[in-house]
mmCIF file of C-alpha atoms in Angstrom:
data_model
loop_
_atom_site.group_PDB
_atom_site.id
_atom_site.type_symbol
_atom_site.label_atom_id
_atom_site.label_comp_id
_atom_site.label_asym_id
_atom_site.label_seq_id
_atom_site.Cartn_x
_atom_site.Cartn_y
_atom_site.Cartn_z
ATOM 1 C CA MET A 1 5.921 17.924 -13.769
ATOM 2 C CA SER A 2 6.717 20.334 -16.599
ATOM 3 C CA ASP A 3 4.694 18.598 -19.296
ATOM 4 C CA ALA A 4 1.030 18.940 -18.534
ATOM 5 C CA ALA A 5 0.161 16.532 -21.371
ATOM 6 C CA ALA A 6 2.015 13.768 -19.422
ATOM 7 C CA ILE A 7 -0.553 13.862 -16.669
ATOM 8 C CA SER A 8 -3.916 12.071 -16.812
ATOM 9 C CA GLU A 9 -6.898 12.282 -14.472
ATOM 10 C CA ASP A 10 -8.501 8.967 -13.569
ATOM 11 C CA ALA A 11 -11.269 7.784 -11.330
ATOM 12 C CA VAL A 12 -10.994 4.928 -8.829
ATOM 13 C CA LEU A 13 -13.330 3.592 -6.141
ATOM 14 C CA GLY A 14 -16.196 3.826 -8.592
ATOM 15 C CA GLY A 15 -15.528 7.521 -9.139
ATOM 16 C CA ARG A 16 -15.417 8.432 -5.437
ATOM 17 C CA LEU A 17 -11.710 9.225 -5.726
ATOM 18 C CA ARG A 18 -10.169 11.097 -8.663
ATOM 19 C CA LEU A 19 -6.369 11.043 -9.183
ATOM 20 C CA ARG A 20 -4.018 13.061 -11.287
ATOM 21 C CA GLN A 21 -1.125 10.817 -12.129
ATOM 22 C CA PRO A 22 1.616 10.350 -14.790
ATOM 23 C CA ALA A 23 0.154 9.090 -18.039
ATOM 24 C CA SER A 24 2.993 6.595 -18.250
ATOM 25 C CA GLY A 25 5.079 4.755 -15.719
ATOM 26 C CA HIS A 26 3.765 3.486 -12.388
ATOM 27 C CA ARG A 27 0.054 4.089 -12.171
ATOM 28 C CA ALA A 28 -2.750 3.408 -9.765
ATOM 29 C CA GLY A 29 -3.989 -0.172 -9.924
ATOM 30 C CA HIS A 30 -5.686 -2.965 -8.123
ATOM 31 C CA ASP A 31 -2.748 -3.511 -5.739
ATOM 32 C CA ALA A 32 -3.082 -0.075 -4.167
ATOM 33 C CA ILE A 33 -6.882 -0.316 -3.794
ATOM 34 C CA LEU A 34 -6.688 -3.830 -2.295
ATOM 35 C CA LEU A 35 -4.020 -2.574 0.122
ATOM 36 C CA ALA A 36 -6.259 0.277 1.234
ATOM 37 C CA ALA A 37 -9.259 -2.050 1.575
ATOM 38 C CA ALA A 38 -7.199 -4.400 3.813
ATOM 39 C CA THR A 39 -5.998 -1.538 6.083
ATOM 40 C CA ALA A 40 -7.506 -1.456 9.573
ATOM 41 C CA ALA A 41 -7.884 2.201 10.492
ATOM 42 C CA ARG A 42 -10.301 4.057 12.776
ATOM 43 C CA THR A 43 -11.295 7.717 13.265
ATOM 44 C CA GLY A 44 -8.531 9.510 15.133
ATOM 45 C CA ASP A 45 -5.739 7.166 13.995
ATOM 46 C CA ARG A 46 -2.504 8.618 12.667
ATOM 47 C CA VAL A 47 -1.966 6.725 9.381
ATOM 48 C CA VAL A 48 1.178 6.720 7.200
ATOM 49 C CA ASP A 49 1.290 5.579 3.589
ATOM 50 C CA LEU A 50 4.965 4.682 2.881
ATOM 51 C CA GLY A 51 6.038 5.183 -0.748
ATOM 52 C CA ALA A 52 2.653 6.771 -1.479
ATOM 53 C CA GLY A 53 3.259 7.751 -5.113
ATOM 54 C CA VAL A 54 0.336 10.060 -6.058
ATOM 55 C CA GLY A 55 -1.449 9.023 -2.872
ATOM 56 C CA THR A 56 -3.709 6.262 -4.188
ATOM 57 C CA ALA A 57 -3.759 3.871 -1.229
ATOM 58 C CA GLY A 58 -3.635 6.411 1.556
ATOM 59 C CA LEU A 59 -6.331 8.592 0.039
ATOM 60 C CA ALA A 60 -8.465 5.504 -0.583
ATOM 61 C CA VAL A 61 -8.240 4.720 3.207
ATOM 62 C CA ALA A 62 -9.190 8.349 3.979
ATOM 63 C CA THR A 63 -12.172 8.043 1.588
ATOM 64 C CA ARG A 64 -13.431 5.038 3.563
ATOM 65 C CA VAL A 65 -12.534 6.143 7.130
ATOM 66 C CA ASP A 66 -13.335 9.702 8.187
ATOM 67 C CA GLY A 67 -11.128 11.639 10.616
ATOM 68 C CA ILE A 68 -7.803 9.949 10.231
ATOM 69 C CA GLY A 69 -4.544 11.913 10.399
ATOM 70 C CA LEU A 70 -3.046 10.880 7.118
ATOM 71 C CA VAL A 71 0.615 11.304 6.069
ATOM 72 C CA LEU A 72 1.742 10.437 2.547
ATOM 73 C CA ILE A 73 5.510 9.753 2.289
ATOM 74 C CA GLU A 74 6.950 9.867 -1.187
ATOM 75 C CA ARG A 75 10.601 10.464 -2.270
ATOM 76 C CA ASP A 76 9.838 11.765 -5.733
ATOM 77 C CA PRO A 77 9.015 15.493 -5.514
ATOM 78 C CA ASP A 78 6.816 15.427 -8.663
ATOM 79 C CA LEU A 79 4.710 12.505 -7.415
ATOM 80 C CA ALA A 80 4.515 14.091 -3.923
ATOM 81 C CA GLY A 81 3.221 17.250 -5.581
ATOM 82 C CA LEU A 82 0.550 15.233 -7.340
ATOM 83 C CA ALA A 83 -0.369 13.501 -4.087
ATOM 84 C CA ARG A 84 -0.779 16.886 -2.451
ATOM 85 C CA ASP A 85 -2.994 18.092 -5.340
ATOM 86 C CA ASN A 86 -5.010 14.903 -5.216
ATOM 87 C CA ALA A 87 -5.719 15.278 -1.525
ATOM 88 C CA ARG A 88 -6.860 18.880 -1.992
ATOM 89 C CA ALA A 89 -8.994 18.082 -5.124
ATOM 90 C CA ASN A 90 -10.782 15.309 -3.270
ATOM 91 C CA GLU A 91 -11.258 17.450 -0.105
ATOM 92 C CA LEU A 92 -9.255 14.983 2.002
ATOM 93 C CA ARG A 93 -6.855 16.128 4.694
ATOM 94 C CA ALA A 94 -3.367 14.744 4.285
ATOM 95 C CA ASP A 95 0.175 15.950 4.998
ATOM 96 C CA VAL A 96 2.764 15.109 2.344
ATOM 97 C CA ALA A 97 6.369 14.499 3.196
ATOM 98 C CA VAL A 98 9.070 14.350 0.511
ATOM 99 C CA LEU A 99 11.197 11.645 2.156
ATOM 100 C CA ASP A 100 13.063 8.514 1.216
ATOM 101 C CA VAL A 101 11.824 5.431 3.123
ATOM 102 C CA ALA A 102 15.474 4.578 3.734
ATOM 103 C CA ALA A 103 16.151 7.832 5.527
ATOM 104 C CA GLY A 104 17.213 7.709 9.150
ATOM 105 C CA ALA A 105 15.173 8.328 12.225
ATOM 106 C CA ALA A 106 16.184 11.970 12.462
ATOM 107 C CA ALA A 107 14.820 12.770 9.036
ATOM 108 C CA PHE A 108 11.548 11.145 9.926
ATOM 109 C CA ALA A 109 11.329 12.914 13.244
ATOM 110 C CA ALA A 110 11.957 16.189 11.478
ATOM 111 C CA MET A 111 8.701 15.548 9.594
ATOM 112 C CA GLY A 112 6.767 14.839 12.786
ATOM 113 C CA LEU A 113 7.137 11.060 12.390
ATOM 114 C CA GLY A 114 9.179 10.225 15.463
ATOM 115 C CA PRO A 115 9.478 6.763 16.945
ATOM 116 C CA ASP A 116 6.375 5.139 18.468
ATOM 117 C CA SER A 117 4.078 7.909 17.149
ATOM 118 C CA ILE A 118 1.926 6.282 14.462
ATOM 119 C CA ASP A 119 -1.108 3.962 14.767
ATOM 120 C CA VAL A 120 -1.251 2.476 11.270
ATOM 121 C CA VAL A 121 1.282 2.073 8.416
ATOM 122 C CA LEU A 122 0.414 0.801 4.964
ATOM 123 C CA MET A 123 2.862 0.089 2.175
ATOM 124 C CA ASN A 124 3.164 -1.335 -1.318
ATOM 125 C CA PRO A 125 6.969 -1.519 -1.741
ATOM 126 C CA PRO A 126 8.633 -2.371 -5.033
ATOM 127 C CA PHE A 127 8.485 -6.190 -5.043
ATOM 128 C CA HIS A 128 9.575 -7.669 -8.395
ATOM 129 C CA ASP A 129 12.723 -9.765 -8.144
ATOM 130 C CA ALA A 130 15.370 -8.290 -10.532
ATOM 131 C CA ALA A 131 16.766 -11.856 -11.135
ATOM 132 C CA ARG A 132 13.441 -13.046 -12.574
ATOM 133 C CA HIS A 133 11.828 -9.902 -13.998
ATOM 134 C CA ARG A 134 13.078 -7.592 -16.747
ATOM 135 C CA ALA A 135 13.065 -4.015 -15.498
ATOM 136 C CA SER A 136 10.905 -1.558 -17.461
ATOM 137 C CA PRO A 137 12.790 0.845 -19.730
ATOM 138 C CA ASP A 138 10.744 3.611 -18.024
ATOM 139 C CA ALA A 139 12.981 4.603 -15.032
ATOM 140 C CA ALA A 140 10.110 5.681 -12.798
ATOM 141 C CA ARG A 141 8.210 2.469 -13.447
ATOM 142 C CA ALA A 142 11.331 0.392 -12.814
ATOM 143 C CA ALA A 143 12.008 2.135 -9.504
ATOM 144 C CA ALA A 144 8.428 1.619 -8.385
ATOM 145 C CA HIS A 145 8.397 -2.060 -9.211
ATOM 146 C CA MET A 146 11.880 -3.594 -8.783
ATOM 147 C CA ALA A 147 13.036 -4.734 -5.361
ATOM 148 C CA THR A 148 16.583 -5.071 -4.130
ATOM 149 C CA ALA A 149 17.791 -7.608 -1.576
ATOM 150 C CA THR A 150 17.150 -5.132 1.193
ATOM 151 C CA THR A 151 13.977 -3.392 0.108
ATOM 152 C CA LEU A 152 11.592 -5.234 2.362
ATOM 153 C CA GLU A 153 13.908 -5.053 5.368
ATOM 154 C CA ILE A 154 14.344 -1.283 4.973
ATOM 155 C CA TRP A 155 10.659 -0.607 4.550
ATOM 156 C CA THR A 156 9.499 -2.810 7.476
ATOM 157 C CA HIS A 157 12.225 -1.207 9.641
ATOM 158 C CA ALA A 158 10.879 2.229 8.890
ATOM 159 C CA ALA A 159 7.335 1.092 9.715
ATOM 160 C CA ARG A 160 8.397 -0.610 12.933
ATOM 161 C CA ARG A 161 10.241 2.478 14.137
ATOM 162 C CA MET A 162 7.221 4.738 13.550
ATOM 163 C CA LEU A 163 4.512 2.503 14.930
ATOM 164 C CA LYS A 164 3.313 2.567 18.494
ATOM 165 C CA SER A 165 3.322 -0.670 20.475
ATOM 166 C CA GLY A 166 0.206 -2.465 19.159
ATOM 167 C CA GLY A 167 0.261 -0.430 15.978
ATOM 168 C CA VAL A 168 -0.648 -2.149 12.735
ATOM 169 C CA LEU A 169 1.319 -2.559 9.518
ATOM 170 C CA THR A 170 -0.487 -3.687 6.343
ATOM 171 C CA LEU A 171 1.442 -4.530 3.198
ATOM 172 C CA ILE A 172 1.045 -6.157 -0.142
ATOM 173 C CA TRP A 173 3.813 -8.316 -1.741
ATOM 174 C CA ARG A 174 4.144 -10.969 -4.413
ATOM 175 C CA ALA A 175 2.892 -14.363 -3.285
ATOM 176 C CA ASP A 176 6.123 -16.233 -4.006
ATOM 177 C CA GLY A 177 7.940 -13.890 -1.631
ATOM 178 C CA LEU A 178 6.029 -15.028 1.437
ATOM 179 C CA GLY A 179 9.229 -16.300 3.000
ATOM 180 C CA GLU A 180 10.838 -12.866 2.610
ATOM 181 C CA VAL A 181 7.859 -11.188 4.245
ATOM 182 C CA LEU A 182 7.957 -13.615 7.233
ATOM 183 C CA ALA A 183 11.689 -12.995 7.670
ATOM 184 C CA ALA A 184 11.304 -9.223 7.524
ATOM 185 C CA LEU A 185 8.425 -9.224 10.057
ATOM 186 C CA GLY A 186 10.293 -11.640 12.355
ATOM 187 C CA ARG A 187 11.810 -8.688 14.294
ATOM 188 C CA GLY A 188 9.243 -6.750 16.314
ATOM 189 C CA PHE A 189 6.015 -7.889 14.671
ATOM 190 C CA GLY A 190 3.580 -10.648 15.349
ATOM 191 C CA SER A 191 -0.151 -11.541 15.235
ATOM 192 C CA LEU A 192 0.131 -11.918 11.482
ATOM 193 C CA ALA A 193 -2.895 -12.269 9.276
ATOM 194 C CA ILE A 194 -2.220 -13.293 5.665
ATOM 195 C CA GLN A 195 -4.727 -13.340 2.794
ATOM 196 C CA PRO A 196 -3.584 -14.688 -0.588
ATOM 197 C CA VAL A 197 -4.788 -12.877 -3.748
ATOM 198 C CA HIS A 198 -5.452 -15.051 -6.796
ATOM 199 C CA GLY A 199 -5.739 -13.647 -10.322
ATOM 200 C CA GLN A 200 -8.140 -16.433 -11.107
ATOM 201 C CA ALA A 201 -9.893 -19.133 -9.090
ATOM 202 C CA GLY A 202 -8.048 -22.404 -9.233
ATOM 203 C CA LYS A 203 -4.739 -20.769 -9.992
ATOM 204 C CA PRO A 204 -1.810 -20.029 -7.636
ATOM 205 C CA ALA A 205 -1.885 -16.787 -5.680
ATOM 206 C CA ILE A 206 -0.145 -13.790 -7.286
ATOM 207 C CA ARG A 207 -0.111 -11.452 -4.258
ATOM 208 C CA ILE A 208 -0.380 -11.683 -0.510
ATOM 209 C CA LEU A 209 -1.945 -9.065 1.764
ATOM 210 C CA VAL A 210 -0.394 -9.136 5.243
ATOM 211 C CA ARG A 211 -1.444 -7.478 8.484
ATOM 212 C CA ALA A 212 1.073 -7.434 11.295
ATOM 213 C CA VAL A 213 0.985 -5.916 14.832
ATOM 214 C CA LYS A 214 4.043 -4.353 16.439
ATOM 215 C CA GLY A 215 4.688 -6.485 19.485
ATOM 216 C CA GLY A 216 1.825 -8.816 18.664
ATOM 217 C CA ARG A 217 1.950 -12.358 20.080
ATOM 218 C CA ALA A 218 -1.119 -14.024 18.674
ATOM 219 C CA PRO A 219 -0.641 -17.028 16.272
ATOM 220 C CA THR A 220 -0.389 -16.387 12.542
ATOM 221 C CA GLN A 221 -3.695 -16.687 10.682
ATOM 222 C CA ILE A 222 -4.164 -17.564 7.029
ATOM 223 C CA TRP A 223 -7.427 -16.110 5.672
ATOM 224 C CA PRO A 224 -9.412 -17.518 2.718
ATOM 225 C CA GLY A 225 -8.007 -16.486 -0.689
ATOM 226 C CA LEU A 226 -9.322 -13.533 -2.555
ATOM 227 C CA MET A 227 -10.274 -14.337 -6.153
ATOM 228 C CA LEU A 228 -10.033 -11.449 -8.562
ATOM 229 C CA ASN A 229 -11.699 -13.469 -11.313
ATOM 230 C CA GLU A 230 -13.797 -16.632 -11.332
ATOM 231 C CA ALA A 231 -12.548 -19.812 -13.098
ATOM 232 C CA THR A 232 -14.499 -18.672 -16.128
ATOM 233 C CA GLY A 233 -12.517 -15.373 -16.288
ATOM 234 C CA VAL A 234 -15.499 -13.242 -15.110
ATOM 235 C CA PRO A 235 -14.553 -10.688 -12.469
ATOM 236 C CA ASN A 236 -15.505 -11.692 -8.966
ATOM 237 C CA GLU A 237 -18.516 -9.575 -7.867
ATOM 238 C CA ASP A 238 -17.397 -9.266 -4.244
ATOM 239 C CA VAL A 239 -13.982 -7.966 -5.373
ATOM 240 C CA LEU A 240 -15.582 -5.567 -7.765
ATOM 241 C CA ARG A 241 -17.581 -4.067 -4.963
ATOM 242 C CA VAL A 242 -14.409 -3.581 -2.952
ATOM 243 C CA LEU A 243 -12.547 -2.001 -5.903
ATOM 244 C CA GLU A 244 -15.565 0.327 -6.343
ATOM 245 C CA GLY A 245 -15.310 1.492 -2.799
ATOM 246 C CA GLN A 246 -18.373 -0.300 -1.498
ATOM 247 C CA GLY A 247 -16.709 -2.235 1.295
ATOM 248 C CA ALA A 248 -13.478 -3.348 2.926
ATOM 249 C CA LEU A 249 -11.621 -6.725 3.142
ATOM 250 C CA ALA A 250 -11.616 -8.952 6.096
ATOM 251 C CA LEU A 251 -8.129 -7.854 7.167
ATOM 252 C CA ALA A 252 -9.497 -4.351 7.807
ATOM 253 C CA ALA A 253 -11.664 -5.602 10.594
ATOM 254 C CA PRO A 254 -10.460 -4.489 14.093
#
């Protein structure tokens, strides 16, 4: 980006990961860190972060799991450049591909991401419903947050194409869109594990974390809800530890 003053440097995972990112617009937040903490990855896995932005979620996985082959896919060249810088600054190995998630199979294959070649995909697609949410006047923030009628279908299709049989997709979406997620995963995915995320104990969930297996056949599981804050409004200590990089969520278990 041309304006150096428009970039801030921020710490996540309790300071274990430092990120250069735009000072305004879409920024690293709890969603990306929770997604990373829910992602099941093992040493040696090829892992793709779809729509990686500045690399927050994918680099958080690489911070937790040594020796993964990480690829950060981002369509915005400026954000992709920041993702590349962030990987280097944190001494994490990652390839960065400037690529639209909606691109065809040939474009992915040209980046070394051919069909049935990836072990793990994680993604935090734009998920706000334009019919119910006013788009931000900031164009970058709006593009990162607002979904279209086909967003989830396009993103899950890209993940399904890349994943090996038995490969794992982990995603985060708004809780009231559970039906959309189940429909999008109905082709080619199974063995779903779903964990609701509540902003406050006793209140409806605001997000869902979902793990799905390509070709999986096990019954769907609903895991206990994750409470970001207690009923009193005090942050949940277990969640704080995860946000500070001191552990992973149950969905990340093999």
